[in-house]
Amino acid sequence: MNDLTIRQMRSDEIALAIDWAAAEGWNPGLADAPCFAAEGPQGFFIGEMDGRPAAVISCVNYGAGFAFLGFYIVRPDLRGRGYGLKIWNAAIAHAGPRVIGLDGVVAQQANYQKSGFALAYANVRYGGAVTAPSAPNAGIVALADLPIALVEADDATVFPAPRPAFLRAWINTSGHVGRALMRDGRLAGWGVIRPCRTGRKVGPLVADDRAGAETILSALLASAGGGDIFLDVPVANRDAVALAQGLGLSPVFETARMYTGAIPPLRIDRVFGVTTFELG
């Protein structure tokens, strides 16, 4: 086996990982690279052979207690030679003692378990064509108009660690549209829709209940004008599954959400759409 040289990516190289993810059929967003870089490019790794990219992976550290692993891809012509394990070990080492989460393809679930990951629940990507609804008015506001601290506090109910830099980038990036639902002066839910290689993805979609999620989703779809959409749903939230099915969307992809240890209690019942399988 030739030597694989592993190093951290520069910010401008994250686009390569996204292109490889697109080639795998993961349908990344058009502006994902700068959003992911906002959280820190030091969590992205590239393995090179003879000066050419051979493997990529990310393991983004969110604070002192949690990390999320994604973009685990080896160039197709180099698979089965041990390069994946080498770059995997580098990413795991980068996380240090932190609990690590990932959304892995189901076929690799057994291998992840051997590395100390335990299944928490499955996420299913639902997709299909929708017609743009009329935009709801009652309680809907532009997400970017809200104090970011309010959004960060709500995100803390559904994600294991603070991620302020990422949230700011995700909400404010050109092409991304965010909407929030206010009830009696408080934030009852919020979501973002973004253009992808194919259609658009909604994520996150967070709400106190299905009715709120439907209202936010209608506002997002109205802004997009209909077309192909994708929604990544934790199957543990039955209302989220029912919402996706009620739109006529069908399962197109599944992942296993797994962790290496305990995480703070999360309100999965409020998660109607996962932000991203790559960064959590």
PDB file of C-alpha atoms in Angstrom:
ATOM      1  CA  MET A   1       0.000   0.000   0.000  1.00  0.00           C
ATOM      2  CA  ASN A   2       1.428   3.356  -1.023  1.00  0.00           C
ATOM      3  CA  ASP A   3       1.657   5.989   1.667  1.00  0.00           C
ATOM      4  CA  LEU A   4      -1.409   8.127   2.255  1.00  0.00           C
ATOM      5  CA  THR A   5      -0.577  11.637   3.415  1.00  0.00           C
ATOM      6  CA  ILE A   6      -3.314  13.180   5.571  1.00  0.00           C
ATOM      7  CA  ARG A   7      -3.679  16.864   6.305  1.00  0.00           C
ATOM      8  CA  GLN A   8      -6.333  19.387   7.226  1.00  0.00           C
ATOM      9  CA  MET A   9      -8.143  21.001   4.329  1.00  0.00           C
ATOM     10  CA  ARG A  10      -8.012  24.659   3.521  1.00  0.00           C
ATOM     11  CA  SER A  11     -11.380  26.411   3.433  1.00  0.00           C
ATOM     12  CA  ASP A  12     -11.340  26.491  -0.361  1.00  0.00           C
ATOM     13  CA  GLU A  13     -10.856  22.705  -0.507  1.00  0.00           C
ATOM     14  CA  ILE A  14     -14.102  21.830   1.276  1.00  0.00           C
ATOM     15  CA  ALA A  15     -15.806  22.129  -2.102  1.00  0.00           C
ATOM     16  CA  LEU A  16     -13.939  18.970  -3.166  1.00  0.00           C
ATOM     17  CA  ALA A  17     -15.580  16.947  -0.381  1.00  0.00           C
ATOM     18  CA  ILE A  18     -18.944  18.327  -1.457  1.00  0.00           C
ATOM     19  CA  ASP A  19     -18.309  17.378  -5.087  1.00  0.00           C
ATOM     20  CA  TRP A  20     -17.426  13.855  -4.006  1.00  0.00           C
ATOM     21  CA  ALA A  21     -20.587  13.717  -1.899  1.00  0.00           C
ATOM     22  CA  ALA A  22     -22.588  14.752  -4.953  1.00  0.00           C
ATOM     23  CA  ALA A  23     -20.983  11.939  -6.946  1.00  0.00           C
ATOM     24  CA  GLU A  24     -22.151   9.526  -4.228  1.00  0.00           C
ATOM     25  CA  GLY A  25     -25.719  10.730  -4.758  1.00  0.00           C
ATOM     26  CA  TRP A  26     -25.979  12.658  -1.485  1.00  0.00           C
ATOM     27  CA  ASN A  27     -27.258  15.822  -3.196  1.00  0.00           C
ATOM     28  CA  PRO A  28     -25.450  18.547  -1.234  1.00  0.00           C
ATOM     29  CA  GLY A  29     -26.522  22.174  -1.151  1.00  0.00           C
ATOM     30  CA  LEU A  30     -25.129  24.685  -3.624  1.00  0.00           C
ATOM     31  CA  ALA A  31     -23.716  26.894  -0.872  1.00  0.00           C
ATOM     32  CA  ASP A  32     -22.786  24.224   1.680  1.00  0.00           C
ATOM     33  CA  ALA A  33     -19.019  24.779   1.426  1.00  0.00           C
ATOM     34  CA  PRO A  34     -18.860  28.307   2.915  1.00  0.00           C
ATOM     35  CA  CYS A  35     -21.439  27.389   5.558  1.00  0.00           C
ATOM     36  CA  PHE A  36     -19.412  24.378   6.652  1.00  0.00           C
ATOM     37  CA  ALA A  37     -16.190  26.385   6.601  1.00  0.00           C
ATOM     38  CA  ALA A  38     -17.765  28.904   8.977  1.00  0.00           C
ATOM     39  CA  GLU A  39     -17.656  26.318  11.758  1.00  0.00           C
ATOM     40  CA  GLY A  40     -13.932  25.839  11.169  1.00  0.00           C
ATOM     41  CA  PRO A  41     -12.026  24.174   8.303  1.00  0.00           C
ATOM     42  CA  GLN A  42      -9.729  22.457  10.790  1.00  0.00           C
ATOM     43  CA  GLY A  43     -12.349  19.697  11.087  1.00  0.00           C
ATOM     44  CA  PHE A  44     -12.008  18.707   7.413  1.00  0.00           C
ATOM     45  CA  PHE A  45      -9.302  16.273   6.293  1.00  0.00           C
ATOM     46  CA  ILE A  46      -7.936  15.143   2.961  1.00  0.00           C
ATOM     47  CA  GLY A  47      -5.779  12.123   2.228  1.00  0.00           C
ATOM     48  CA  GLU A  48      -3.430  12.426  -0.730  1.00  0.00           C
ATOM     49  CA  MET A  49      -1.397   9.983  -2.789  1.00  0.00           C
ATOM     50  CA  ASP A  50       1.183  11.237  -5.253  1.00  0.00           C
ATOM     51  CA  GLY A  51      -0.227  14.728  -4.773  1.00  0.00           C
ATOM     52  CA  ARG A  52      -3.762  13.709  -5.747  1.00  0.00           C
ATOM     53  CA  PRO A  53      -6.839  13.542  -3.470  1.00  0.00           C
ATOM     54  CA  ALA A  54      -7.527   9.963  -2.411  1.00  0.00           C
ATOM     55  CA  ALA A  55      -9.915  10.263   0.554  1.00  0.00           C
ATOM     56  CA  VAL A  56     -11.845  12.871   2.519  1.00  0.00           C
ATOM     57  CA  ILE A  57     -13.581  13.028   5.869  1.00  0.00           C
ATOM     58  CA  SER A  58     -14.798  15.642   8.344  1.00  0.00           C
ATOM     59  CA  CYS A  59     -15.003  15.613  12.109  1.00  0.00           C
ATOM     60  CA  VAL A  60     -16.187  19.010  13.291  1.00  0.00           C
ATOM     61  CA  ASN A  61     -15.629  19.750  16.966  1.00  0.00           C
ATOM     62  CA  TYR A  62     -18.502  21.629  18.569  1.00  0.00           C
ATOM     63  CA  GLY A  63     -17.075  22.899  21.825  1.00  0.00           C
ATOM     64  CA  ALA A  64     -15.386  20.661  24.371  1.00  0.00           C
ATOM     65  CA  GLY A  65     -17.905  17.864  24.525  1.00  0.00           C
ATOM     66  CA  PHE A  66     -19.260  16.959  21.092  1.00  0.00           C
ATOM     67  CA  ALA A  67     -18.095  16.342  17.531  1.00  0.00           C
ATOM     68  CA  PHE A  68     -19.881  15.276  14.357  1.00  0.00           C
ATOM     69  CA  LEU A  69     -18.337  13.104  11.654  1.00  0.00           C
ATOM     70  CA  GLY A  70     -19.238  13.179   7.971  1.00  0.00           C
ATOM     71  CA  PHE A  71     -17.966  13.181   4.373  1.00  0.00           C
ATOM     72  CA  TYR A  72     -16.315   9.783   4.855  1.00  0.00           C
ATOM     73  CA  ILE A  73     -15.426   9.017   1.230  1.00  0.00           C
ATOM     74  CA  VAL A  74     -12.569   7.185  -0.461  1.00  0.00           C
ATOM     75  CA  ARG A  75     -12.001   7.663  -4.168  1.00  0.00           C
ATOM     76  CA  PRO A  76     -13.750   4.753  -5.894  1.00  0.00           C
ATOM     77  CA  ASP A  77     -10.646   3.372  -7.616  1.00  0.00           C
ATOM     78  CA  LEU A  78      -8.780   3.205  -4.276  1.00  0.00           C
ATOM     79  CA  ARG A  79     -11.367   1.491  -2.104  1.00  0.00           C
ATOM     80  CA  GLY A  80     -10.606  -1.701  -0.242  1.00  0.00           C
ATOM     81  CA  ARG A  81      -6.930  -0.836   0.338  1.00  0.00           C
ATOM     82  CA  GLY A  82      -7.079   0.479   3.900  1.00  0.00           C
ATOM     83  CA  TYR A  83      -7.002   4.177   3.077  1.00  0.00           C
ATOM     84  CA  GLY A  84     -10.454   4.716   4.536  1.00  0.00           C
ATOM     85  CA  LEU A  85      -9.420   3.330   7.916  1.00  0.00           C
ATOM     86  CA  LYS A  86      -6.338   5.534   7.992  1.00  0.00           C
ATOM     87  CA  ILE A  87      -8.224   8.767   7.395  1.00  0.00           C
ATOM     88  CA  TRP A  88     -11.021   7.591   9.711  1.00  0.00           C
ATOM     89  CA  ASN A  89      -8.510   7.170  12.534  1.00  0.00           C
ATOM     90  CA  ALA A  90      -7.173  10.676  11.913  1.00  0.00           C
ATOM     91  CA  ALA A  91     -10.683  12.129  12.192  1.00  0.00           C
ATOM     92  CA  ILE A  92     -11.449  10.190  15.365  1.00  0.00           C
ATOM     93  CA  ALA A  93      -8.176  11.367  16.907  1.00  0.00           C
ATOM     94  CA  HIS A  94      -9.119  14.961  16.063  1.00  0.00           C
ATOM     95  CA  ALA A  95     -12.275  14.602  18.182  1.00  0.00           C
ATOM     96  CA  GLY A  96     -10.248  13.603  21.222  1.00  0.00           C
ATOM     97  CA  PRO A  97     -12.413  12.678  24.227  1.00  0.00           C
ATOM     98  CA  ARG A  98     -15.574  14.218  22.765  1.00  0.00           C
ATOM     99  CA  VAL A  99     -18.716  12.211  22.118  1.00  0.00           C
ATOM    100  CA  ILE A 100     -18.956  11.767  18.341  1.00  0.00           C
ATOM    101  CA  GLY A 101     -22.142  11.637  16.308  1.00  0.00           C
ATOM    102  CA  LEU A 102     -22.662  10.632  12.700  1.00  0.00           C
ATOM    103  CA  ASP A 103     -25.347   9.892  10.132  1.00  0.00           C
ATOM    104  CA  GLY A 104     -23.928   6.842   8.398  1.00  0.00           C
ATOM    105  CA  VAL A 105     -25.230   4.787   5.535  1.00  0.00           C
ATOM    106  CA  VAL A 106     -27.076   1.772   6.868  1.00  0.00           C
ATOM    107  CA  ALA A 107     -24.734  -0.681   5.121  1.00  0.00           C
ATOM    108  CA  GLN A 108     -21.852   0.554   7.300  1.00  0.00           C
ATOM    109  CA  GLN A 109     -23.746   0.442  10.591  1.00  0.00           C
ATOM    110  CA  ALA A 110     -22.035  -2.770  11.755  1.00  0.00           C
ATOM    111  CA  ASN A 111     -18.597  -1.297  11.048  1.00  0.00           C
ATOM    112  CA  TYR A 112     -19.458   1.839  12.995  1.00  0.00           C
ATOM    113  CA  GLN A 113     -20.559  -0.294  15.922  1.00  0.00           C
ATOM    114  CA  LYS A 114     -17.137  -1.946  15.908  1.00  0.00           C
ATOM    115  CA  SER A 115     -15.670   1.541  16.290  1.00  0.00           C
ATOM    116  CA  GLY A 116     -17.760   2.229  19.380  1.00  0.00           C
ATOM    117  CA  PHE A 117     -20.840   3.861  17.848  1.00  0.00           C
ATOM    118  CA  ALA A 118     -24.310   2.889  19.058  1.00  0.00           C
ATOM    119  CA  LEU A 119     -27.502   3.337  17.076  1.00  0.00           C
ATOM    120  CA  ALA A 120     -29.790   6.103  18.367  1.00  0.00           C
ATOM    121  CA  TYR A 121     -32.424   6.099  15.605  1.00  0.00           C
ATOM    122  CA  ALA A 122     -32.791   6.088  11.837  1.00  0.00           C
ATOM    123  CA  ASN A 123     -33.205   9.134   9.624  1.00  0.00           C
ATOM    124  CA  VAL A 124     -35.066   8.770   6.344  1.00  0.00           C
ATOM    125  CA  ARG A 125     -34.799  11.226   3.458  1.00  0.00           C
ATOM    126  CA  TYR A 126     -38.190  11.842   1.884  1.00  0.00           C
ATOM    127  CA  GLY A 127     -38.375  13.456  -1.531  1.00  0.00           C
ATOM    128  CA  GLY A 128     -40.738  14.369  -4.305  1.00  0.00           C
ATOM    129  CA  ALA A 129     -42.331  17.160  -6.294  1.00  0.00           C
ATOM    130  CA  VAL A 130     -44.687  19.579  -4.556  1.00  0.00           C
ATOM    131  CA  THR A 131     -46.820  22.486  -5.638  1.00  0.00           C
ATOM    132  CA  ALA A 132     -46.136  25.819  -4.002  1.00  0.00           C
ATOM    133  CA  PRO A 133     -48.852  26.579  -1.443  1.00  0.00           C
ATOM    134  CA  SER A 134     -50.157  30.005  -0.524  1.00  0.00           C
ATOM    135  CA  ALA A 135     -47.822  31.637   1.943  1.00  0.00           C
ATOM    136  CA  PRO A 136     -49.243  31.577   5.496  1.00  0.00           C
ATOM    137  CA  ASN A 137     -49.219  34.911   7.260  1.00  0.00           C
ATOM    138  CA  ALA A 138     -50.249  34.385  10.861  1.00  0.00           C
ATOM    139  CA  GLY A 139     -47.174  34.284  13.062  1.00  0.00           C
ATOM    140  CA  ILE A 140     -44.646  33.785  10.255  1.00  0.00           C
ATOM    141  CA  VAL A 141     -41.567  36.034  10.217  1.00  0.00           C
ATOM    142  CA  ALA A 142     -38.238  35.998   8.409  1.00  0.00           C
ATOM    143  CA  LEU A 143     -35.792  33.908  10.430  1.00  0.00           C
ATOM    144  CA  ALA A 144     -32.951  36.349   9.746  1.00  0.00           C
ATOM    145  CA  ASP A 145     -34.931  39.118  11.451  1.00  0.00           C
ATOM    146  CA  LEU A 146     -34.920  37.325  14.810  1.00  0.00           C
ATOM    147  CA  PRO A 147     -32.141  37.805  17.372  1.00  0.00           C
ATOM    148  CA  ILE A 148     -29.647  35.019  16.695  1.00  0.00           C
ATOM    149  CA  ALA A 149     -29.498  34.279  20.433  1.00  0.00           C
ATOM    150  CA  LEU A 150     -33.173  33.296  20.296  1.00  0.00           C
ATOM    151  CA  VAL A 151     -32.502  30.809  17.508  1.00  0.00           C
ATOM    152  CA  GLU A 152     -29.404  29.461  19.248  1.00  0.00           C
ATOM    153  CA  ALA A 153     -31.384  28.832  22.437  1.00  0.00           C
ATOM    154  CA  ASP A 154     -34.035  26.930  20.518  1.00  0.00           C
ATOM    155  CA  ASP A 155     -31.417  24.949  18.600  1.00  0.00           C
ATOM    156  CA  ALA A 156     -30.010  23.822  21.952  1.00  0.00           C
ATOM    157  CA  THR A 157     -33.191  21.773  22.513  1.00  0.00           C
ATOM    158  CA  VAL A 158     -32.498  19.633  19.415  1.00  0.00           C
ATOM    159  CA  PHE A 159     -28.697  19.622  18.944  1.00  0.00           C
ATOM    160  CA  PRO A 160     -26.117  18.380  21.485  1.00  0.00           C
ATOM    161  CA  ALA A 161     -23.795  21.414  21.414  1.00  0.00           C
ATOM    162  CA  PRO A 162     -23.714  25.137  20.587  1.00  0.00           C
ATOM    163  CA  ARG A 163     -22.982  25.954  16.927  1.00  0.00           C
ATOM    164  CA  PRO A 164     -23.396  29.744  16.610  1.00  0.00           C
ATOM    165  CA  ALA A 165     -21.023  30.306  13.678  1.00  0.00           C
ATOM    166  CA  PHE A 166     -22.654  27.597  11.621  1.00  0.00           C
ATOM    167  CA  LEU A 167     -26.192  28.798  12.383  1.00  0.00           C
ATOM    168  CA  ARG A 168     -25.351  32.370  11.404  1.00  0.00           C
ATOM    169  CA  ALA A 169     -23.914  31.216   8.097  1.00  0.00           C
ATOM    170  CA  TRP A 170     -26.750  28.758   7.431  1.00  0.00           C
ATOM    171  CA  ILE A 171     -29.438  31.365   8.003  1.00  0.00           C
ATOM    172  CA  ASN A 172     -27.810  34.277   6.193  1.00  0.00           C
ATOM    173  CA  THR A 173     -26.184  32.656   3.151  1.00  0.00           C
ATOM    174  CA  SER A 174     -27.486  33.892  -0.179  1.00  0.00           C
ATOM    175  CA  GLY A 175     -30.049  31.484  -1.609  1.00  0.00           C
ATOM    176  CA  HIS A 176     -31.019  30.114   1.806  1.00  0.00           C
ATOM    177  CA  VAL A 177     -34.481  31.141   3.008  1.00  0.00           C
ATOM    178  CA  GLY A 178     -35.452  30.929   6.668  1.00  0.00           C
ATOM    179  CA  ARG A 179     -38.858  31.312   8.265  1.00  0.00           C
ATOM    180  CA  ALA A 180     -39.945  31.254  11.902  1.00  0.00           C
ATOM    181  CA  LEU A 181     -43.262  30.860  13.683  1.00  0.00           C
ATOM    182  CA  MET A 182     -44.074  33.076  16.656  1.00  0.00           C
ATOM    183  CA  ARG A 183     -46.854  32.219  19.102  1.00  0.00           C
ATOM    184  CA  ASP A 184     -47.776  34.565  21.913  1.00  0.00           C
ATOM    185  CA  GLY A 185     -44.448  36.336  21.588  1.00  0.00           C
ATOM    186  CA  ARG A 186     -42.294  33.223  21.738  1.00  0.00           C
ATOM    187  CA  LEU A 187     -40.460  31.182  19.104  1.00  0.00           C
ATOM    188  CA  ALA A 188     -42.521  28.071  18.372  1.00  0.00           C
ATOM    189  CA  GLY A 189     -40.526  26.795  15.413  1.00  0.00           C
ATOM    190  CA  TRP A 190     -38.234  27.657  12.529  1.00  0.00           C
ATOM    191  CA  GLY A 191     -36.759  26.231   9.361  1.00  0.00           C
ATOM    192  CA  VAL A 192     -34.477  26.815   6.389  1.00  0.00           C
ATOM    193  CA  ILE A 193     -34.795  25.772   2.742  1.00  0.00           C
ATOM    194  CA  ARG A 194     -31.789  25.792   0.424  1.00  0.00           C
ATOM    195  CA  PRO A 195     -31.077  24.976  -3.235  1.00  0.00           C
ATOM    196  CA  CYS A 196     -29.235  21.704  -3.868  1.00  0.00           C
ATOM    197  CA  ARG A 197     -27.751  19.912  -6.851  1.00  0.00           C
ATOM    198  CA  THR A 198     -31.248  18.529  -7.378  1.00  0.00           C
ATOM    199  CA  GLY A 199     -34.246  20.468  -6.077  1.00  0.00           C
ATOM    200  CA  ARG A 200     -34.182  21.924  -2.570  1.00  0.00           C
ATOM    201  CA  LYS A 201     -33.712  20.567   0.935  1.00  0.00           C
ATOM    202  CA  VAL A 202     -35.584  21.704   4.008  1.00  0.00           C
ATOM    203  CA  GLY A 203     -33.434  21.565   7.095  1.00  0.00           C
ATOM    204  CA  PRO A 204     -33.565  22.215   9.857  1.00  0.00           C
ATOM    205  CA  LEU A 205     -37.298  22.127  10.450  1.00  0.00           C
ATOM    206  CA  VAL A 206     -37.938  22.479  14.168  1.00  0.00           C
ATOM    207  CA  ALA A 207     -41.331  23.040  15.779  1.00  0.00           C
ATOM    208  CA  ASP A 208     -43.292  22.464  18.956  1.00  0.00           C
ATOM    209  CA  ASP A 209     -45.864  20.352  17.123  1.00  0.00           C
ATOM    210  CA  ARG A 210     -46.931  19.107  13.712  1.00  0.00           C
ATOM    211  CA  ALA A 211     -49.275  22.032  13.101  1.00  0.00           C
ATOM    212  CA  GLY A 212     -46.421  24.463  13.636  1.00  0.00           C
ATOM    213  CA  ALA A 213     -44.103  22.457  11.421  1.00  0.00           C
ATOM    214  CA  GLU A 214     -46.709  22.431   8.647  1.00  0.00           C
ATOM    215  CA  THR A 215     -47.108  26.210   8.878  1.00  0.00           C
ATOM    216  CA  ILE A 216     -43.373  26.829   8.666  1.00  0.00           C
ATOM    217  CA  LEU A 217     -42.951  24.316   5.859  1.00  0.00           C
ATOM    218  CA  SER A 218     -45.745  25.948   3.868  1.00  0.00           C
ATOM    219  CA  ALA A 219     -43.989  29.299   4.187  1.00  0.00           C
ATOM    220  CA  LEU A 220     -40.704  27.785   3.033  1.00  0.00           C
ATOM    221  CA  LEU A 221     -42.284  26.011   0.080  1.00  0.00           C
ATOM    222  CA  ALA A 222     -44.119  29.172  -0.925  1.00  0.00           C
ATOM    223  CA  SER A 223     -40.793  31.016  -1.028  1.00  0.00           C
ATOM    224  CA  ALA A 224     -39.308  28.301  -3.234  1.00  0.00           C
ATOM    225  CA  GLY A 225     -42.202  28.173  -5.685  1.00  0.00           C
ATOM    226  CA  GLY A 226     -42.644  24.410  -5.529  1.00  0.00           C
ATOM    227  CA  GLY A 227     -40.651  21.764  -7.359  1.00  0.00           C
ATOM    228  CA  ASP A 228     -38.577  18.872  -6.022  1.00  0.00           C
ATOM    229  CA  ILE A 229     -37.953  19.001  -2.274  1.00  0.00           C
ATOM    230  CA  PHE A 230     -36.225  16.731   0.210  1.00  0.00           C
ATOM    231  CA  LEU A 231     -36.798  16.432   3.941  1.00  0.00           C
ATOM    232  CA  ASP A 232     -34.571  14.353   6.245  1.00  0.00           C
ATOM    233  CA  VAL A 233     -36.822  12.962   8.955  1.00  0.00           C
ATOM    234  CA  PRO A 234     -35.941  11.169  12.216  1.00  0.00           C
ATOM    235  CA  VAL A 235     -38.256   8.166  12.201  1.00  0.00           C
ATOM    236  CA  ALA A 236     -38.476   8.394  15.993  1.00  0.00           C
ATOM    237  CA  ASN A 237     -40.725  11.425  15.430  1.00  0.00           C
ATOM    238  CA  ARG A 238     -43.907   9.865  14.069  1.00  0.00           C
ATOM    239  CA  ASP A 239     -45.500  13.259  13.448  1.00  0.00           C
ATOM    240  CA  ALA A 240     -42.549  14.188  11.240  1.00  0.00           C
ATOM    241  CA  VAL A 241     -42.946  10.997   9.225  1.00  0.00           C
ATOM    242  CA  ALA A 242     -46.671  11.684   8.863  1.00  0.00           C
ATOM    243  CA  LEU A 243     -45.938  15.239   7.725  1.00  0.00           C
ATOM    244  CA  ALA A 244     -43.586  14.045   4.980  1.00  0.00           C
ATOM    245  CA  GLN A 245     -45.987  11.350   3.853  1.00  0.00           C
ATOM    246  CA  GLY A 246     -48.868  13.816   3.894  1.00  0.00           C
ATOM    247  CA  LEU A 247     -47.014  15.907   1.311  1.00  0.00           C
ATOM    248  CA  GLY A 248     -46.812  12.886  -0.956  1.00  0.00           C
ATOM    249  CA  LEU A 249     -43.064  12.510  -0.434  1.00  0.00           C
ATOM    250  CA  SER A 250     -41.457   9.064  -0.653  1.00  0.00           C
ATOM    251  CA  PRO A 251     -38.370   7.565   1.043  1.00  0.00           C
ATOM    252  CA  VAL A 252     -35.258   7.890  -1.112  1.00  0.00           C
ATOM    253  CA  PHE A 253     -32.380   7.369   1.345  1.00  0.00           C
ATOM    254  CA  GLU A 254     -31.772   6.265   4.923  1.00  0.00           C
ATOM    255  CA  THR A 255     -29.041   6.847   7.476  1.00  0.00           C
ATOM    256  CA  ALA A 256     -28.262   5.580  10.942  1.00  0.00           C
ATOM    257  CA  ARG A 257     -27.807   8.307  13.576  1.00  0.00           C
ATOM    258  CA  MET A 258     -25.186   6.940  15.928  1.00  0.00           C
ATOM    259  CA  TYR A 259     -23.150   8.220  18.894  1.00  0.00           C
ATOM    260  CA  THR A 260     -20.063   7.054  20.765  1.00  0.00           C
ATOM    261  CA  GLY A 261     -21.490   8.017  24.143  1.00  0.00           C
ATOM    262  CA  ALA A 262     -24.223   9.831  26.011  1.00  0.00           C
ATOM    263  CA  ILE A 263     -25.492  13.187  24.798  1.00  0.00           C
ATOM    264  CA  PRO A 264     -27.730  15.730  26.575  1.00  0.00           C
ATOM    265  CA  PRO A 265     -31.460  14.909  26.377  1.00  0.00           C
ATOM    266  CA  LEU A 266     -32.786  16.212  23.066  1.00  0.00           C
ATOM    267  CA  ARG A 267     -36.321  16.998  21.924  1.00  0.00           C
ATOM    268  CA  ILE A 268     -36.434  14.693  18.904  1.00  0.00           C
ATOM    269  CA  ASP A 269     -40.206  15.207  18.944  1.00  0.00           C
ATOM    270  CA  ARG A 270     -39.449  18.791  17.802  1.00  0.00           C
ATOM    271  CA  VAL A 271     -37.203  17.727  14.896  1.00  0.00           C
ATOM    272  CA  PHE A 272     -39.251  17.532  11.695  1.00  0.00           C
ATOM    273  CA  GLY A 273     -36.204  17.939   9.454  1.00  0.00           C
ATOM    274  CA  VAL A 274     -32.517  17.328  10.176  1.00  0.00           C
ATOM    275  CA  THR A 275     -30.208  20.247   9.368  1.00  0.00           C
ATOM    276  CA  THR A 276     -27.614  18.223   7.440  1.00  0.00           C
ATOM    277  CA  PHE A 277     -26.336  14.651   7.489  1.00  0.00           C
ATOM    278  CA  GLU A 278     -22.778  15.958   7.123  1.00  0.00           C
ATOM    279  CA  LEU A 279     -22.541  18.318  10.120  1.00  0.00           C
ATOM    280  CA  GLY A 280     -25.538  17.218  12.177  1.00  0.00           C
TER     281      GLY A 280
END
